[in-house]
C-alpha cells in the first residue's frame, strides 16, 4: 500500500503526464513510448493504491 501523501503526489504526476502526453505523443515518437509506459504505470499504480 502507498501512503496517501505519496499516492496524491503520484496521481497528480499521472494527470500531468497524461495531459501533456496527449499533446506530445502526436509530435514525438519517443514521447509516445514514454506516454504509453507511464499510462500503464499509472493504471498499475491506481490498482495498487485501491488495494
PDB file of N, CA and C in Angstrom:
ATOM      1  N   UNK A   1       0.840  -1.216   0.000  1.00  0.00           N
ATOM      2  CA  UNK A   1       0.000   0.000   0.000  1.00  0.00           C
ATOM      3  C   UNK A   1       0.872   1.262   0.000  1.00  0.00           C
ATOM      4  N   UNK A   2       0.416   2.247  -0.734  1.00  0.00           N
ATOM      5  CA  UNK A   2       1.114   3.526  -0.804  1.00  0.00           C
ATOM      6  C   UNK A   2       0.440   4.472   0.175  1.00  0.00           C
ATOM      7  N   UNK A   3       1.256   5.210   0.950  1.00  0.00           N
ATOM      8  CA  UNK A   3       0.617   6.168   1.853  1.00  0.00           C
ATOM      9  C   UNK A   3      -0.036   7.278   1.050  1.00  0.00           C
ATOM     10  N   UNK A   4      -1.053   7.938   1.630  1.00  0.00           N
ATOM     11  CA  UNK A   4      -1.925   8.819   0.858  1.00  0.00           C
ATOM     12  C   UNK A   4      -1.201  10.044   0.314  1.00  0.00           C
ATOM     13  N   UNK A   5      -0.215  10.542   1.073  1.00  0.00           N
ATOM     14  CA  UNK A   5       0.534  11.707   0.604  1.00  0.00           C
ATOM     15  C   UNK A   5       1.281  11.377  -0.684  1.00  0.00           C
ATOM     16  N   UNK A   6       1.953  10.238  -0.676  1.00  0.00           N
ATOM     17  CA  UNK A   6       2.664   9.774  -1.858  1.00  0.00           C
ATOM     18  C   UNK A   6       1.680   9.433  -2.977  1.00  0.00           C
ATOM     19  N   UNK A   7       0.563   8.846  -2.599  1.00  0.00           N
ATOM     20  CA  UNK A   7      -0.478   8.496  -3.567  1.00  0.00           C
ATOM     21  C   UNK A   7      -1.013   9.708  -4.303  1.00  0.00           C
ATOM     22  N   UNK A   8      -1.267  10.795  -3.560  1.00  0.00           N
ATOM     23  CA  UNK A   8      -1.762  12.026  -4.170  1.00  0.00           C
ATOM     24  C   UNK A   8      -0.734  12.638  -5.102  1.00  0.00           C
ATOM     25  N   UNK A   9       0.523  12.624  -4.664  1.00  0.00           N
ATOM     26  CA  UNK A   9       1.614  13.139  -5.483  1.00  0.00           C
ATOM     27  C   UNK A   9       1.708  12.332  -6.768  1.00  0.00           C
ATOM     28  N   UNK A  10       1.593  11.035  -6.635  1.00  0.00           N
ATOM     29  CA  UNK A  10       1.667  10.124  -7.776  1.00  0.00           C
ATOM     30  C   UNK A  10       0.509  10.359  -8.735  1.00  0.00           C
ATOM     31  N   UNK A  11      -0.688  10.572  -8.188  1.00  0.00           N
ATOM     32  CA  UNK A  11      -1.867  10.826  -9.008  1.00  0.00           C
ATOM     33  C   UNK A  11      -1.726  12.103  -9.818  1.00  0.00           C
ATOM     34  N   UNK A  12      -1.229  13.167  -9.186  1.00  0.00           N
ATOM     35  CA  UNK A  12      -1.060  14.430  -9.900  1.00  0.00           C
ATOM     36  C   UNK A  12       0.023  14.296 -10.962  1.00  0.00           C
ATOM     37  N   UNK A  13       1.051  13.501 -10.668  1.00  0.00           N
ATOM     38  CA  UNK A  13       2.075  13.199 -11.666  1.00  0.00           C
ATOM     39  C   UNK A  13       1.446  12.491 -12.862  1.00  0.00           C
ATOM     40  N   UNK A  14       0.600  11.539 -12.588  1.00  0.00           N
ATOM     41  CA  UNK A  14      -0.077  10.794 -13.649  1.00  0.00           C
ATOM     42  C   UNK A  14      -0.947  11.705 -14.499  1.00  0.00           C
ATOM     43  N   UNK A  15      -1.701  12.572 -13.850  1.00  0.00           N
ATOM     44  CA  UNK A  15      -2.549  13.515 -14.577  1.00  0.00           C
ATOM     45  C   UNK A  15      -1.725  14.415 -15.480  1.00  0.00           C
ATOM     46  N   UNK A  16      -0.603  14.901 -14.941  1.00  0.00           N
ATOM     47  CA  UNK A  16       0.282  15.773 -15.717  1.00  0.00           C
ATOM     48  C   UNK A  16       0.853  15.030 -16.912  1.00  0.00           C
ATOM     49  N   UNK A  17       1.351  13.830 -16.666  1.00  0.00           N
ATOM     50  CA  UNK A  17       1.930  13.019 -17.743  1.00  0.00           C
ATOM     51  C   UNK A  17       0.890  12.742 -18.820  1.00  0.00           C
ATOM     52  N   UNK A  18      -0.307  12.368 -18.401  1.00  0.00           N
ATOM     53  CA  UNK A  18      -1.351  12.043 -19.362  1.00  0.00           C
ATOM     54  C   UNK A  18      -1.800  13.269 -20.143  1.00  0.00           C
ATOM     55  N   UNK A  19      -1.917  14.410 -19.453  1.00  0.00           N
ATOM     56  CA  UNK A  19      -2.341  15.647 -20.106  1.00  0.00           C
ATOM     57  C   UNK A  19      -1.337  16.078 -21.162  1.00  0.00           C
ATOM     58  N   UNK A  20      -0.073  16.156 -20.755  1.00  0.00           N
ATOM     59  CA  UNK A  20       0.959  16.576 -21.698  1.00  0.00           C
ATOM     60  C   UNK A  20       1.286  15.477 -22.695  1.00  0.00           C
ATOM     61  N   UNK A  21       1.126  14.242 -22.269  1.00  0.00           N
ATOM     62  CA  UNK A  21       1.351  13.108 -23.155  1.00  0.00           C
ATOM     63  C   UNK A  21       0.440  13.147 -24.371  1.00  0.00           C
ATOM     64  N   UNK A  22      -0.824  13.518 -24.153  1.00  0.00           N
ATOM     65  CA  UNK A  22      -1.785  13.598 -25.246  1.00  0.00           C
ATOM     66  C   UNK A  22      -1.366  14.630 -26.279  1.00  0.00           C
ATOM     67  N   UNK A  23      -0.723  15.705 -25.825  1.00  0.00           N
ATOM     68  CA  UNK A  23      -0.233  16.732 -26.741  1.00  0.00           C
ATOM     69  C   UNK A  23       1.012  16.233 -27.465  1.00  0.00           C
ATOM     70  N   UNK A  24       1.971  15.749 -26.684  1.00  0.00           N
ATOM     71  CA  UNK A  24       3.293  15.463 -27.234  1.00  0.00           C
ATOM     72  C   UNK A  24       3.380  14.139 -27.983  1.00  0.00           C
ATOM     73  N   UNK A  25       2.498  13.196 -27.672  1.00  0.00           N
ATOM     74  CA  UNK A  25       2.637  11.891 -28.320  1.00  0.00           C
ATOM     75  C   UNK A  25       2.319  11.963 -29.806  1.00  0.00           C
ATOM     76  N   UNK A  26       1.652  13.050 -30.213  1.00  0.00           N
ATOM     77  CA  UNK A  26       1.413  13.261 -31.643  1.00  0.00           C
ATOM     78  C   UNK A  26       2.663  13.806 -32.325  1.00  0.00           C
ATOM     79  N   UNK A  27       3.509  14.449 -31.529  1.00  0.00           N
ATOM     80  CA  UNK A  27       4.673  15.138 -32.080  1.00  0.00           C
ATOM     81  C   UNK A  27       5.910  14.245 -32.075  1.00  0.00           C
ATOM     82  N   UNK A  28       6.119  13.554 -30.966  1.00  0.00           N
ATOM     83  CA  UNK A  28       7.361  12.806 -30.800  1.00  0.00           C
ATOM     84  C   UNK A  28       7.101  11.334 -30.543  1.00  0.00           C
ATOM     85  N   UNK A  29       7.736  10.491 -31.332  1.00  0.00           N
ATOM     86  CA  UNK A  29       7.563   9.050 -31.181  1.00  0.00           C
ATOM     87  C   UNK A  29       8.147   8.559 -29.862  1.00  0.00           C
ATOM     88  N   UNK A  30       9.264   9.129 -29.469  1.00  0.00           N
ATOM     89  CA  UNK A  30       9.907   8.734 -28.214  1.00  0.00           C
ATOM     90  C   UNK A  30       8.995   9.046 -27.035  1.00  0.00           C
ATOM     91  N   UNK A  31       8.391  10.255 -27.075  1.00  0.00           N
ATOM     92  CA  UNK A  31       7.462  10.626 -26.013  1.00  0.00           C
ATOM     93  C   UNK A  31       6.277   9.677 -25.999  1.00  0.00           C
ATOM     94  N   UNK A  32       5.837   9.269 -27.174  1.00  0.00           N
ATOM     95  CA  UNK A  32       4.698   8.356 -27.262  1.00  0.00           C
ATOM     96  C   UNK A  32       4.983   7.067 -26.505  1.00  0.00           C
ATOM     97  N   UNK A  33       6.195   6.548 -26.678  1.00  0.00           N
ATOM     98  CA  UNK A  33       6.569   5.328 -25.959  1.00  0.00           C
ATOM     99  C   UNK A  33       6.582   5.571 -24.449  1.00  0.00           C
ATOM    100  N   UNK A  34       7.139   6.717 -24.043  1.00  0.00           N
ATOM    101  CA  UNK A  34       7.145   7.089 -22.622  1.00  0.00           C
ATOM    102  C   UNK A  34       5.731   7.229 -22.093  1.00  0.00           C
ATOM    103  N   UNK A  35       4.885   7.889 -22.886  1.00  0.00           N
ATOM    104  CA  UNK A  35       3.484   8.113 -22.518  1.00  0.00           C
ATOM    105  C   UNK A  35       2.765   6.785 -22.299  1.00  0.00           C
ATOM    106  N   UNK A  36       2.943   5.869 -23.219  1.00  0.00           N
ATOM    107  CA  UNK A  36       2.306   4.556 -23.089  1.00  0.00           C
ATOM    108  C   UNK A  36       2.795   3.831 -21.842  1.00  0.00           C
ATOM    109  N   UNK A  37       4.099   3.901 -21.598  1.00  0.00           N
ATOM    110  CA  UNK A  37       4.680   3.243 -20.431  1.00  0.00           C
ATOM    111  C   UNK A  37       4.146   3.873 -19.148  1.00  0.00           C
ATOM    112  N   UNK A  38       4.085   5.206 -19.125  1.00  0.00           N
ATOM    113  CA  UNK A  38       3.584   5.914 -17.952  1.00  0.00           C
ATOM    114  C   UNK A  38       2.109   5.630 -17.718  1.00  0.00           C
ATOM    115  N   UNK A  39       1.344   5.547 -18.798  1.00  0.00           N
ATOM    116  CA  UNK A  39      -0.074   5.251 -18.684  1.00  0.00           C
ATOM    117  C   UNK A  39      -0.259   3.890 -18.024  1.00  0.00           C
ATOM    118  N   UNK A  40       0.530   2.916 -18.471  1.00  0.00           N
ATOM    119  CA  UNK A  40       0.474   1.577 -17.893  1.00  0.00           C
ATOM    120  C   UNK A  40       0.862   1.611 -16.415  1.00  0.00           C
ATOM    121  N   UNK A  41       1.918   2.369 -16.103  1.00  0.00           N
ATOM    122  CA  UNK A  41       2.365   2.514 -14.719  1.00  0.00           C
ATOM    123  C   UNK A  41       1.292   3.159 -13.859  1.00  0.00           C
ATOM    124  N   UNK A  42       0.617   4.161 -14.404  1.00  0.00           N
ATOM    125  CA  UNK A  42      -0.419   4.871 -13.659  1.00  0.00           C
ATOM    126  C   UNK A  42      -1.608   3.963 -13.382  1.00  0.00           C
ATOM    127  N   UNK A  43      -1.992   3.181 -14.373  1.00  0.00           N
ATOM    128  CA  UNK A  43      -3.093   2.235 -14.190  1.00  0.00           C
ATOM    129  C   UNK A  43      -2.719   1.218 -13.113  1.00  0.00           C
ATOM    130  N   UNK A  44      -1.502   0.704 -13.205  1.00  0.00           N
ATOM    131  CA  UNK A  44      -0.998  -0.255 -12.224  1.00  0.00           C
ATOM    132  C   UNK A  44      -0.932   0.383 -10.840  1.00  0.00           C
ATOM    133  N   UNK A  45      -0.441   1.627 -10.775  1.00  0.00           N
ATOM    134  CA  UNK A  45      -0.340   2.359  -9.514  1.00  0.00           C
ATOM    135  C   UNK A  45      -1.697   2.570  -8.861  1.00  0.00           C
ATOM    136  N   UNK A  46      -2.695   2.927  -9.682  1.00  0.00           N
ATOM    137  CA  UNK A  46      -4.053   3.115  -9.171  1.00  0.00           C
ATOM    138  C   UNK A  46      -4.605   1.814  -8.609  1.00  0.00           C
ATOM    139  N   UNK A  47      -4.325   0.732  -9.300  1.00  0.00           N
ATOM    140  CA  UNK A  47      -4.796  -0.579  -8.859  1.00  0.00           C
ATOM    141  C   UNK A  47      -4.178  -0.925  -7.509  1.00  0.00           C
ATOM    142  N   UNK A  48      -2.883  -0.634  -7.366  1.00  0.00           N
ATOM    143  CA  UNK A  48      -2.190  -0.894  -6.107  1.00  0.00           C
ATOM    144  C   UNK A  48      -2.745  -0.017  -4.994  1.00  0.00           C
ATOM    145  N   UNK A  49      -2.998   1.243  -5.321  1.00  0.00           N
ATOM    146  CA  UNK A  49      -3.471   2.218  -4.348  1.00  0.00           C
ATOM    147  C   UNK A  49      -4.831   1.804  -3.799  1.00  0.00           C
ATOM    148  N   UNK A  50      -5.713   1.308  -4.676  1.00  0.00           N
ATOM    149  CA  UNK A  50      -7.031   0.859  -4.244  1.00  0.00           C
ATOM    150  C   UNK A  50      -6.919  -0.428  -3.437  1.00  0.00           C
ATOM    151  N   UNK A  51      -5.809  -1.149  -3.645  1.00  0.00           N
ATOM    152  CA  UNK A  51      -5.514  -2.336  -2.854  1.00  0.00           C
ATOM    153  C   UNK A  51      -6.457  -3.480  -3.144  1.00  0.00           C
TER     154      UNK A  51
END
